[in-house]
Short mmCIF file of C-alpha atoms and ligand atoms in Angstrom, two decimals:
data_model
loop_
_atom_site.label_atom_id
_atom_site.label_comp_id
_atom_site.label_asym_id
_atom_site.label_seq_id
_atom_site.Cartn_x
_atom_site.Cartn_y
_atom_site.Cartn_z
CA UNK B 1 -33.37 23.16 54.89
CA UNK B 2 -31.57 20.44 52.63
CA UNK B 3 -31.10 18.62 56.12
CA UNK B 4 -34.90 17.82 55.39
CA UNK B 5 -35.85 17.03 52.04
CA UNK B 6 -35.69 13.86 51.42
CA UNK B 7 -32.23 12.48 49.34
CA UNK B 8 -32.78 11.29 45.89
CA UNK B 9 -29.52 9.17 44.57
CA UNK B 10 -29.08 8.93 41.18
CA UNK B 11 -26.41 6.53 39.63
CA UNK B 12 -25.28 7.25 36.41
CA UNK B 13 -25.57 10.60 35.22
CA UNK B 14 -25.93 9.24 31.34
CA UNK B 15 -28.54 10.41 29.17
CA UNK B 16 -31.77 9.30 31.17
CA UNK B 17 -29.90 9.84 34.47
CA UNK B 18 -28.43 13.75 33.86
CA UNK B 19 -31.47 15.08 32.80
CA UNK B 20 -33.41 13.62 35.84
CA UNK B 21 -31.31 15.19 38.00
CA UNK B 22 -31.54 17.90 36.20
CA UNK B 23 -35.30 18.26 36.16
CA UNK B 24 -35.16 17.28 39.58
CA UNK B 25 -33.11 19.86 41.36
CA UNK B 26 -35.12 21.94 39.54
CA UNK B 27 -38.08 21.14 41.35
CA UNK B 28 -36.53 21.98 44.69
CA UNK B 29 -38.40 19.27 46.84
CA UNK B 30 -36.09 16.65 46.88
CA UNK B 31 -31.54 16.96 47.67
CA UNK B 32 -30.06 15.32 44.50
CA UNK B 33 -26.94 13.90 44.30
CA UNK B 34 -25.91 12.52 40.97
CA UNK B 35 -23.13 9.85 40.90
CA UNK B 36 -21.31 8.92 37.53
CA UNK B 37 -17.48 7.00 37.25
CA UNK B 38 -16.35 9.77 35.05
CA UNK B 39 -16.22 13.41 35.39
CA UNK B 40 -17.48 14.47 32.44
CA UNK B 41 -21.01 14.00 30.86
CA UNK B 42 -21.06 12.22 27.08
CA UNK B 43 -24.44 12.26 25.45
CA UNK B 44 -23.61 8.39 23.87
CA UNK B 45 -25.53 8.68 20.52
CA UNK B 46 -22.96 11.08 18.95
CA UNK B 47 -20.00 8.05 20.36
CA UNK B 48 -19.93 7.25 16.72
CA UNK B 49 -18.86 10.53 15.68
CA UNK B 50 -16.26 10.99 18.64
CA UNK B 51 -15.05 8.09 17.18
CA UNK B 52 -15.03 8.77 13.79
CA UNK B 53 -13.26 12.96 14.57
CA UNK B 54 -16.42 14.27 13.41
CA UNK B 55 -17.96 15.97 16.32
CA UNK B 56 -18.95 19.51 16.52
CA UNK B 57 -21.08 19.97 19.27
CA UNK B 58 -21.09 22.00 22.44
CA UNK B 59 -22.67 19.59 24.33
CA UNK B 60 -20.32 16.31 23.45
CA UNK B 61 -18.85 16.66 26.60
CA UNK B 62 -19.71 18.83 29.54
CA UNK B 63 -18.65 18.67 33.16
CA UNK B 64 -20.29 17.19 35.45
CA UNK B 65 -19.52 19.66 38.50
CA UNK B 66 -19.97 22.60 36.36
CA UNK B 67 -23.48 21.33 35.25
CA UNK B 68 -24.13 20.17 39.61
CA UNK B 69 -23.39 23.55 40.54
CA UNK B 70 -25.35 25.33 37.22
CA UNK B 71 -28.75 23.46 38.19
CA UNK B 72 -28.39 22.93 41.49
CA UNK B 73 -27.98 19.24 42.57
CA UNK B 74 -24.70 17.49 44.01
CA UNK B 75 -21.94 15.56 42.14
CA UNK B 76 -20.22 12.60 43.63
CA UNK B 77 -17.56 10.92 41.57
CA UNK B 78 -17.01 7.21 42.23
CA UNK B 79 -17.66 3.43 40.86
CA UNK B 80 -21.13 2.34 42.35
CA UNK B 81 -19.91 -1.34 43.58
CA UNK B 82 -23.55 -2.20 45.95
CA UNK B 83 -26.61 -1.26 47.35
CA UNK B 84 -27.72 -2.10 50.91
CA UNK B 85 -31.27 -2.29 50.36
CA UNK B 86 -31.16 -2.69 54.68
CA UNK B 87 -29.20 0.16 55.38
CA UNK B 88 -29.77 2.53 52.55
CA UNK B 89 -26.60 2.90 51.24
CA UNK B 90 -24.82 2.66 47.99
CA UNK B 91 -21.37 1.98 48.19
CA UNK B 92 -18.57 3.28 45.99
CA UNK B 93 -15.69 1.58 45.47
CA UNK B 94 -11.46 3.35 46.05
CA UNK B 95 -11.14 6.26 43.95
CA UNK B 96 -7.07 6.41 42.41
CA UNK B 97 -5.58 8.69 40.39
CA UNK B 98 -3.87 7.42 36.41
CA UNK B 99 -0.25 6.61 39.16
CA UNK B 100 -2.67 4.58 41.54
CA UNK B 101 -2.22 6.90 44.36
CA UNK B 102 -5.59 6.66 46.05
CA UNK B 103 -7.75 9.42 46.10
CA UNK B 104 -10.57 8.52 48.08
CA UNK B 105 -11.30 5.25 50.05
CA UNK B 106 -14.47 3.81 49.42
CA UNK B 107 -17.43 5.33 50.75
CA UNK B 108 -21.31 5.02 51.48
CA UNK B 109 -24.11 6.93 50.36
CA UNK B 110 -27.02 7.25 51.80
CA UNK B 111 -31.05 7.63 49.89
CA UNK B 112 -34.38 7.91 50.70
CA UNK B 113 -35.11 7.31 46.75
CA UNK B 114 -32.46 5.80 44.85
CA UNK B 115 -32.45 5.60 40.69
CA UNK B 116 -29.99 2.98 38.78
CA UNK B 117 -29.07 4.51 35.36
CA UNK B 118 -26.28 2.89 34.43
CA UNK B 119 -26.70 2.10 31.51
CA UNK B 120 -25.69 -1.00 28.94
CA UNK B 121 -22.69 -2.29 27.51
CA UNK B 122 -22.52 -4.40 23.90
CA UNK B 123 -21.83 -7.56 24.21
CA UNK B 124 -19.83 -10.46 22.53
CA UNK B 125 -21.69 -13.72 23.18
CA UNK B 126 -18.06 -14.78 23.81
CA UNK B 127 -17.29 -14.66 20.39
CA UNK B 128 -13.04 -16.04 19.53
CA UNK B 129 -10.81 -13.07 19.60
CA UNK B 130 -13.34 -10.15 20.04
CA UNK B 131 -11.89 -8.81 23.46
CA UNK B 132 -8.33 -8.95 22.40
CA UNK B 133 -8.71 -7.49 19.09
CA UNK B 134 -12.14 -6.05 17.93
CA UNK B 135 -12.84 -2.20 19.75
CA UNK B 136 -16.31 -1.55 20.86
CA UNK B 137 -18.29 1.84 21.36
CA UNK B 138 -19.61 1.91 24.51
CA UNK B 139 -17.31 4.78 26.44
CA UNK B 140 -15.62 7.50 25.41
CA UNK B 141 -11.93 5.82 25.94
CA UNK B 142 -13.23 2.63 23.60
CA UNK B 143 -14.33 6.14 21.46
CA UNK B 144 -10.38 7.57 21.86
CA UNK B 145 -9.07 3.83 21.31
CA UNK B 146 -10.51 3.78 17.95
CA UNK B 147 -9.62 7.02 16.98
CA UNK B 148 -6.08 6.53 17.34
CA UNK B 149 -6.41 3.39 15.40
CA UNK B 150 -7.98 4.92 12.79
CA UNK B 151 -5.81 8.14 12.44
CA UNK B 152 -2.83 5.68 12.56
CA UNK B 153 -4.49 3.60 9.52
CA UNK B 154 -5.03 6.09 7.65
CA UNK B 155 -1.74 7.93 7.69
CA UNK B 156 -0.16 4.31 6.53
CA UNK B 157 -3.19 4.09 3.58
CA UNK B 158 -2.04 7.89 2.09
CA UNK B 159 1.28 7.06 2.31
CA UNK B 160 1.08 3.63 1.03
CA UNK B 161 -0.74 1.94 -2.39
CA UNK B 162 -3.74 0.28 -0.35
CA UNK B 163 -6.24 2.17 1.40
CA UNK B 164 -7.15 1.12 5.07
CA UNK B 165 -9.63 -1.89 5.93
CA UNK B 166 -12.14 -1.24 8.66
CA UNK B 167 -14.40 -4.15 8.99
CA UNK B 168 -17.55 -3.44 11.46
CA UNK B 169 -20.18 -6.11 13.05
CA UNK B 170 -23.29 -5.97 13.30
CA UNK B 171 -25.41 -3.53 11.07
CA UNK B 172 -27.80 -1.12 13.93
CA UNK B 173 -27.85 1.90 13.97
CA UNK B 174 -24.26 2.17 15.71
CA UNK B 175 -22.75 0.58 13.29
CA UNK B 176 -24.48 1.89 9.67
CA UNK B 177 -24.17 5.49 11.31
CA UNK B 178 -20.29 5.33 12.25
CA UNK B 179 -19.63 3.69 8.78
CA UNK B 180 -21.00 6.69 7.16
CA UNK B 181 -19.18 9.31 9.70
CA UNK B 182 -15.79 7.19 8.68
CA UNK B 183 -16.38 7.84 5.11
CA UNK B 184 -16.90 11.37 5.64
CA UNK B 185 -13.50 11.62 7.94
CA UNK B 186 -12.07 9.70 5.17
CA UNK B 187 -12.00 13.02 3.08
CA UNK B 188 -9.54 14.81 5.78
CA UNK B 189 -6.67 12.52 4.77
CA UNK B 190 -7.15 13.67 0.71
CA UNK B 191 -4.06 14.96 -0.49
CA UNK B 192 -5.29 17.07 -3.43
CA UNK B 193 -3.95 14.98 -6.22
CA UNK B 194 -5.69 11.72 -4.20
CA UNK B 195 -8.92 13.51 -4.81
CA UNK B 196 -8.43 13.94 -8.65
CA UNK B 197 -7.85 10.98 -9.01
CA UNK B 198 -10.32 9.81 -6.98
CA UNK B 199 -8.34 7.20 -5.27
CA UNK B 200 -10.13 5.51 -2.20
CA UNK B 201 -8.17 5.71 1.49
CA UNK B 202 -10.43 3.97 2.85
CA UNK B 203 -12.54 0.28 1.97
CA UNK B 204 -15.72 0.20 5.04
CA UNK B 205 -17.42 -3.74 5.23
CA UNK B 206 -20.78 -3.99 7.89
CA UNK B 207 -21.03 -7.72 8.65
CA UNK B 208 -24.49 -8.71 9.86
CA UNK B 209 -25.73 -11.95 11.06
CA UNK B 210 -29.56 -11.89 10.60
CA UNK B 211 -30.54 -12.68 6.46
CA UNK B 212 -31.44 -8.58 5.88
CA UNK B 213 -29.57 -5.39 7.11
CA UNK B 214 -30.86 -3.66 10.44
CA UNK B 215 -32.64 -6.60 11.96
CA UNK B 216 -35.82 -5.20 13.59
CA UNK B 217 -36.29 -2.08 11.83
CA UNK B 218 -39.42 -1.21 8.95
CA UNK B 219 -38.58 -2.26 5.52
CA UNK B 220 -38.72 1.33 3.84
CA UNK B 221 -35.78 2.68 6.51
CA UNK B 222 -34.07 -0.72 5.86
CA UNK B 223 -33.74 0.00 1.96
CA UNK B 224 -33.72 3.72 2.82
CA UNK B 225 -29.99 2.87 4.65
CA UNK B 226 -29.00 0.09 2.07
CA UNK B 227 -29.35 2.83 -0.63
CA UNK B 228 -27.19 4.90 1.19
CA UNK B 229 -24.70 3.18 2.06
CA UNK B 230 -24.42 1.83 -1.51
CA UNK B 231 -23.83 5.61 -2.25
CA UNK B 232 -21.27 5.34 0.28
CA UNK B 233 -19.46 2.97 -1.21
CA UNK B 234 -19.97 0.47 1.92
CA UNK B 235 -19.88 -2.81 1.56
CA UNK B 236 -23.11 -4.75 3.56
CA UNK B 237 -22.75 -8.75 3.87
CA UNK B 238 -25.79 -10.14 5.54
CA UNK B 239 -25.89 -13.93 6.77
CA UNK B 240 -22.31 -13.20 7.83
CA UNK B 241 -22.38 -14.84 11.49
CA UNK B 242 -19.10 -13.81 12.67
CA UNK B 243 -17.21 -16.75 14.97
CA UNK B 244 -13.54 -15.62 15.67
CA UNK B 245 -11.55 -11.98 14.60
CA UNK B 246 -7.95 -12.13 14.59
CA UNK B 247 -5.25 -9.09 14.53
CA UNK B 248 -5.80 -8.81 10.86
CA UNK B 249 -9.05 -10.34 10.08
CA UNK B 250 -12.78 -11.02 10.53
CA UNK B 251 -13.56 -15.07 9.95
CA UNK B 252 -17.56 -16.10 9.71
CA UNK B 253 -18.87 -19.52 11.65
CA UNK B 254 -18.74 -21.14 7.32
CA UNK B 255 -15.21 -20.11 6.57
CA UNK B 256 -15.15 -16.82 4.75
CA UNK B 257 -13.06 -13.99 5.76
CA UNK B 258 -12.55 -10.16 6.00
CA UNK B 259 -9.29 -8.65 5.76
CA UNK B 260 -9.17 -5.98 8.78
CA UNK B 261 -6.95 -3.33 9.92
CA UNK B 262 -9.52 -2.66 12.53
CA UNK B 263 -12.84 -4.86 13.30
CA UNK B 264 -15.22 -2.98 15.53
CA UNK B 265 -17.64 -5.13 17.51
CA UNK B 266 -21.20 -2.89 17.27
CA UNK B 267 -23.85 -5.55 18.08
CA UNK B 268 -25.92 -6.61 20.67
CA UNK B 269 -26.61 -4.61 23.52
CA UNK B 270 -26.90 -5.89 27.24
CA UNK B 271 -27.29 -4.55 30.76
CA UNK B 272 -23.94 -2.83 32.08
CA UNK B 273 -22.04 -5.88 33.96
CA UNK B 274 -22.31 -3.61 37.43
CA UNK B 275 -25.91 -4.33 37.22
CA UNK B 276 -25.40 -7.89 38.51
CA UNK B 277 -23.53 -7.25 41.84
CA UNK B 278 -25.51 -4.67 42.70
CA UNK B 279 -28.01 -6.36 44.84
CA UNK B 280 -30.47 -9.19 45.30
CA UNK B 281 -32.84 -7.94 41.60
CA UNK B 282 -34.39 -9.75 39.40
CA UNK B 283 -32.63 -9.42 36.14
CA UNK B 284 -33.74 -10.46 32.72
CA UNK B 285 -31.70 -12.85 30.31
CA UNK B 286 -29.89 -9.64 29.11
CA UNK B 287 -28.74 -8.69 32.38
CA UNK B 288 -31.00 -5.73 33.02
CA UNK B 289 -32.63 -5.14 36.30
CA UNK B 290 -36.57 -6.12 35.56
CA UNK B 291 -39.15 -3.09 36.75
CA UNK B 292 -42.75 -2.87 36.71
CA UNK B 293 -44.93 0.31 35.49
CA UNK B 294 -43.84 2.72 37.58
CA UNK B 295 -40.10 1.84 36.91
CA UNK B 296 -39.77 0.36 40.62
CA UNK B 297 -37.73 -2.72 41.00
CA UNK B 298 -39.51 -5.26 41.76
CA UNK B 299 -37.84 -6.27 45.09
CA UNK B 300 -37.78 -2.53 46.71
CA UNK B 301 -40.46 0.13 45.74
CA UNK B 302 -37.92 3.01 46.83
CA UNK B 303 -35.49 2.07 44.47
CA UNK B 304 -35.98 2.96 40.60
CA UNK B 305 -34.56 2.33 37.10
CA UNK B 306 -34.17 3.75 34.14
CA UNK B 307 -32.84 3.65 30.57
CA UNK B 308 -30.18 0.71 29.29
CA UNK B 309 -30.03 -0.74 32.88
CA UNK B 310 -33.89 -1.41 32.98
CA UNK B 311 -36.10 -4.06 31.80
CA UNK B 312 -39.78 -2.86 31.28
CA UNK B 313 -42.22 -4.64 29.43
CA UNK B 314 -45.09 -2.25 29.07
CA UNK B 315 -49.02 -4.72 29.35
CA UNK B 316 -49.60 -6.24 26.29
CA UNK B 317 -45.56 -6.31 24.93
CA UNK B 318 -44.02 -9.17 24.21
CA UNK B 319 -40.15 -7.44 24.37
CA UNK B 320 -39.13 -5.05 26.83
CA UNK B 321 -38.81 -0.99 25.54
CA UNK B 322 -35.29 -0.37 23.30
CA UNK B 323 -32.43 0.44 25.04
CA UNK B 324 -32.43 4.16 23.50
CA UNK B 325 -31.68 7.73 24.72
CA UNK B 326 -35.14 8.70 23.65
CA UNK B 327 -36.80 5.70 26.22
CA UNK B 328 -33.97 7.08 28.57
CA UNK B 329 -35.38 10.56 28.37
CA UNK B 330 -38.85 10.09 28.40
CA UNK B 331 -38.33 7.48 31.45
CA UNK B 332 -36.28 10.32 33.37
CA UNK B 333 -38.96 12.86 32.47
CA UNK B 334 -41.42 10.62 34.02
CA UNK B 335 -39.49 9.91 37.40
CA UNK B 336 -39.02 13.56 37.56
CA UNK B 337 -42.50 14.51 38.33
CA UNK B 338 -43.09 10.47 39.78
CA UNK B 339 -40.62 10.51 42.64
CA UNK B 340 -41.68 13.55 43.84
CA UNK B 341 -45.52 12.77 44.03
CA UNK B 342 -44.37 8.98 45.56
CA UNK B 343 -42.14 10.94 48.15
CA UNK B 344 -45.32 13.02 48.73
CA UNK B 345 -47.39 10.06 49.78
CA UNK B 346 -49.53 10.05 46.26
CA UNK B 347 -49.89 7.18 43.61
CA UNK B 348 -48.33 8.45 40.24
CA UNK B 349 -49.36 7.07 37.38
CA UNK B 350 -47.67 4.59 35.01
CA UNK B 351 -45.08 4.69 32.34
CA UNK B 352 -46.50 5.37 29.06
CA UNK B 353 -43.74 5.05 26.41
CA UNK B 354 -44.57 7.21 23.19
CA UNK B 355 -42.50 6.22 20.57
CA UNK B 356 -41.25 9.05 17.81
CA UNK B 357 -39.79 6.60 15.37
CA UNK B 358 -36.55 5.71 14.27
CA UNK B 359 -33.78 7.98 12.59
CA UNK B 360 -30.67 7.36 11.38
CA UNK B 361 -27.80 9.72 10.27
CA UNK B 362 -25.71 8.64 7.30
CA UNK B 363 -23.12 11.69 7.28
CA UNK B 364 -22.93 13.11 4.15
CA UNK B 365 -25.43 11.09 2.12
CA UNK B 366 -28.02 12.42 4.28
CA UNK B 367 -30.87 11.29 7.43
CA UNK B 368 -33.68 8.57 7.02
CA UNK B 369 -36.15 7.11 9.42
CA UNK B 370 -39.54 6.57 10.47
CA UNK B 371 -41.35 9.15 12.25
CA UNK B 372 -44.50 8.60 14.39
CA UNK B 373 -47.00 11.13 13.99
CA UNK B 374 -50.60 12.29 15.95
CA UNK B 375 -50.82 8.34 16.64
CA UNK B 376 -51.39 8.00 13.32
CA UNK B 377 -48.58 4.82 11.37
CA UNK B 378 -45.03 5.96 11.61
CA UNK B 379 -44.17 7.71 8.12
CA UNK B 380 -41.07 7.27 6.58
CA UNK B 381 -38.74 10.42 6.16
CA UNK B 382 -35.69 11.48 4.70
CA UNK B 383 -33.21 14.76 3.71
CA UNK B 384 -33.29 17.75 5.61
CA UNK B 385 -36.22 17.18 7.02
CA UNK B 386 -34.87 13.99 8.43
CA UNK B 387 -31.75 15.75 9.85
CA UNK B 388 -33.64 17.84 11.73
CA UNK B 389 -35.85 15.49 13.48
CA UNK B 390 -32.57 13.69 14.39
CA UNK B 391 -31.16 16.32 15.84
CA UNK B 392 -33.99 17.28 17.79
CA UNK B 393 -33.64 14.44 20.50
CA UNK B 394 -30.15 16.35 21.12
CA UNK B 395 -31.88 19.78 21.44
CA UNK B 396 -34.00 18.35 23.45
CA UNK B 397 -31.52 16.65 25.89
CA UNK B 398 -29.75 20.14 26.08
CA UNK B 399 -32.72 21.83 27.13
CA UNK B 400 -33.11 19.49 29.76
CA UNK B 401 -30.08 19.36 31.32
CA UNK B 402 -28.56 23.06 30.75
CA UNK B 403 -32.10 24.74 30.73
CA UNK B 404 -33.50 27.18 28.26
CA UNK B 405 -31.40 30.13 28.58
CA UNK B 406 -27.96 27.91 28.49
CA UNK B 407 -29.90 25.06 26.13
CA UNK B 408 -30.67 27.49 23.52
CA UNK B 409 -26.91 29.26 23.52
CA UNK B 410 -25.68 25.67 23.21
CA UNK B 411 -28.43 25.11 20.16
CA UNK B 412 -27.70 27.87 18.57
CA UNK B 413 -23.68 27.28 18.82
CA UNK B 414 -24.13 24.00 17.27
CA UNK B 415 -25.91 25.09 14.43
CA UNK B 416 -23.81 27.91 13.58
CA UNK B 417 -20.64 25.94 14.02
CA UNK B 418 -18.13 26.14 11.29
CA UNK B 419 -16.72 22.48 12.60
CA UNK B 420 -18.84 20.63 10.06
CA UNK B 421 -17.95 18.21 7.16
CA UNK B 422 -14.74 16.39 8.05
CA UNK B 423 -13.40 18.33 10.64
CA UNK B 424 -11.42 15.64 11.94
CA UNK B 425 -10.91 15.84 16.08
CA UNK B 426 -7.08 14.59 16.50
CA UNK B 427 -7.21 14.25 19.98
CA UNK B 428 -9.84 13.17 23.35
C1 FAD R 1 -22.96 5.02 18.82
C2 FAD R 1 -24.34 5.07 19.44
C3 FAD R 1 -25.37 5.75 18.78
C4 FAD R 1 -26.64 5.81 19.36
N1 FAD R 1 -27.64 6.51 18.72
C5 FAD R 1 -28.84 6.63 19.30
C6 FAD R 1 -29.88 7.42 18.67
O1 FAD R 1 -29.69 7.97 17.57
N2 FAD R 1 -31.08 7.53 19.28
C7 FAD R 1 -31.32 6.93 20.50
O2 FAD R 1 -32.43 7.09 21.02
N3 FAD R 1 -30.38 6.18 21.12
C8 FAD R 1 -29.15 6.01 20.55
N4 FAD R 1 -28.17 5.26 21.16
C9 FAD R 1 -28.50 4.56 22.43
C10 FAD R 1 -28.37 5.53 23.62
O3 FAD R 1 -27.11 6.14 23.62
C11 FAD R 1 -28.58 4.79 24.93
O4 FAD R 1 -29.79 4.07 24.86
C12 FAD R 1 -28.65 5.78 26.08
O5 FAD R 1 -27.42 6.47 26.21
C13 FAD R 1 -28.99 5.07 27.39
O6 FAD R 1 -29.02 6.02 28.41
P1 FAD R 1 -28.76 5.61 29.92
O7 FAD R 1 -28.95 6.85 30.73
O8 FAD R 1 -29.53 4.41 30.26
O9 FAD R 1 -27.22 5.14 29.97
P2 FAD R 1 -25.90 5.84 29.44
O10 FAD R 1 -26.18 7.02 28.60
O11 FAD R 1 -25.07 4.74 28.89
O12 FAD R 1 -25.22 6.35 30.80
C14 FAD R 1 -24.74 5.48 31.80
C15 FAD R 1 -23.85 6.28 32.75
O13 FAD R 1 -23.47 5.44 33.85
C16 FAD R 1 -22.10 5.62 34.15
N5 FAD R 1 -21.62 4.40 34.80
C17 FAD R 1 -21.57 3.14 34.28
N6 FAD R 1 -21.13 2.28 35.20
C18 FAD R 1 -20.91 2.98 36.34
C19 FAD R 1 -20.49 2.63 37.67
N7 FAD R 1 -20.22 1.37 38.04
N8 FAD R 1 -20.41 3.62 38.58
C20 FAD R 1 -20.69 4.91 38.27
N9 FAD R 1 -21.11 5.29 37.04
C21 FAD R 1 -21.22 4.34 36.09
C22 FAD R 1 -21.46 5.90 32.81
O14 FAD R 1 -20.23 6.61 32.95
C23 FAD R 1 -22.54 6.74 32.10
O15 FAD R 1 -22.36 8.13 32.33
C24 FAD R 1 -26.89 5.16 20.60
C25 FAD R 1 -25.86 4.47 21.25
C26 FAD R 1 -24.59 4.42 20.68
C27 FAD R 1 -23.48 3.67 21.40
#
């Protein structure tokens, strides 16, 4: 009976990519196979507080057999290296274990329907000094990396007179959102006589380019953050166009500079660098593979993206959609019920991105964003109520890839967790 239906290939089992195969093998038409580097499933937007030892959630990081044989697709581990469009295949490079001893030699897949979601990487602009000594968030290791550089910093700041310098570029949501887990982590290093006297372990600087913080966003979340982040006690320098970071500190393009014990790079976001070896697509400047409405390539109708790794400009847009988990989601939840109508010889419809707004978690000194609402203007939002709208693009990815039963266990396990404040995570 599998022998039959027709193959669906999805690479990158990230957080457009695991839910559609989710949703997919739910549907039963199609044989899913889900491919992903890594065994384990990270939903990305809670990288910051992986990297910060604030996570509490059941969901952070799930297997990615365990959830293949819980809703019923297949799991191949291996790096995607190429497509043959010809042939059919996607190739997947040597597999070795941490001694090098291979594993597996490389192999081919084959599809019927194959969907890139691989996902995006930040980039440098080839910035002085960035790949040697500034960490980025875009996996869980870079999440581990910093960890261990903070843990390490902080030990030296309680034991020492000066507290610890973390220095972090560019001022998105990444970055705002991990300087306010930080602060909150900061609180696990107190020794009790620290905290009477209220002496600070702990001195957080964003650095952003653009003339205001969070370049892009509304001006009522803009001051919204600044507010908070004043409360924080986090220093925000705007106009700061950073041109070289060194092993101890962050120098702009007009000569000032940033003491750092540890600079984290946390703008600009491109297309992963796979993307561009992959086969013969068009790609936009950013190095994203360029789709029309119905989230085809434009070169081969059978083969699909989604999420960080595609460019879509809906009619009408001047800018492509945001590389975010909720255009990831709604993109897979499309392609779920798309592929399986294209497969059946119908038309589907296009992609209609709905946007919900814009949230952003500052730890302890609370959520703001913008929220859009019965089509009506997006309206600004903040405290609890804030919280819980952020959360609910989690709850919502655990639905969709556990599935109600398991989704609402998971939910309700996360709520009730007594892992929150700064319950710092020691280890990976
Ligand atoms: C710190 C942080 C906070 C964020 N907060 C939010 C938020 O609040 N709201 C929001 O909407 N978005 C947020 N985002 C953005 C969001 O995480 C991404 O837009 C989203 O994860 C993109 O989903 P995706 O499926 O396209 O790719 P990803 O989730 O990045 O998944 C890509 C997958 O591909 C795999 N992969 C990569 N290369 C290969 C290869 N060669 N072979 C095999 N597998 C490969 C990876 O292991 C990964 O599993 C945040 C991002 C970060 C970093």
């Amino acid at each position: 009976m599998q022998a039959q239906r027709k193959r669906v290939l999805i690479l990158g089992g990230g957080a457009g990519g695991l839910e559609l195969a989710a949703e997919l093998a739910a549907e039963k038409t199609c044989a899913v196979t889900l491919v992903d580097v890594v065994s384990t499933h990270l939903w990305k937007p809670r990288l910051h507080e992986f990297a910060a030892g604030t996570v509490n959630s059941t969901l952070a990081e799930i297997s990615f057999y365990m959830l293949a044989k819980m809703r019923g697709f297949r799991f191949e581990q291996g790096r995607v290296e190429a497509i043959d469009r010809a042939a059919k295949t996607v190739r997947l490079g040597d597999m070795h274990d941490q001694d090098g001893r291979l594993l597996t030699p490389a192999r081919n897949l084959s599809y019927d329907v194959c969907v890139v979601a691989l996902g995006g990487v930040t980039t440098d602009f080839g910035t002085e000094g960035v790949a040697e000594h500034a960490i980025r968030l875009d996996t869980k290791t870079d999440a581990d990396e910093f960890r261990e550089l903070f843990i390490a910093a902080m030990i030296a700041a309680r034991a020492g007179a000066d507290p610890a310098r973390i220095v972090i570029i560019g001022s998105g949501a990444t970055g705002t959102e991990l300087a306010a887990h930080l602060r909150l982590s900061e609180q696990a290093f107190f020794e009790p006589e620290d905290e009477r006297a209220r002496r600070k372990l702990l001195d957080l600087t964003i650095l952003e380019a653009a003339p205001e913080l969070m370049p892009g966003a509304n001006g009522e979340l803009r001051t919204g953050v600044a507010d908070r982040l004043k409360a924080l006690d986090v220093s925000v320098e705007t106009g700061a166009r950073v041109a070289a970071v060194t092993a101890s500190e962050v120098r702009s393009a007009d000569g000032k500079s940033w003491p750092a014990d540890i600079a984290v790079w946390a703008a600009g976001l491109v297309g992963h660098p796979c993307l561009k070896g992959l086969a013969d697509f068009e790609m936009d400047r950013k190095g994203r593979i360029v789709v029309d409405d119905r989230l085809r390539t434009t070169v081969d109708p059978a083969i699909y993206v989604l999420g960080d790794a595609a460019s879509h400009t809906p009619a009408g847009a001047q800018m492509p959609l945001p590389p975010t988990a909720q255009c990831a989601s709604q993109q897979a939840d499309y392609l779920a019920s798309a592929i399986p109508k294209a497969l059946a010889g119908e038309t589907p419809g296009p992609f209609v991105f709905r946007d919900k707004g814009k949230l952003v978690s500052l730890g302890r000194a609370g959520s703001v964003g913008l929220i859009g609402f019965a089509r009506k203007d997006d309206f600004y939002v903040a405290g609890q109520f804030a919280t819980a709208a952020y959360h609910a693009l989690q709850r919502q990815h655990q639905w969709a890839v556990l599935g109600p039963l398991r989704g609402t266990v998971a939910i309700v396990a996360d709520v009730i967790s007594p892992a929150r404040g700064p319950a710092l995570k020691l280890h990976g």
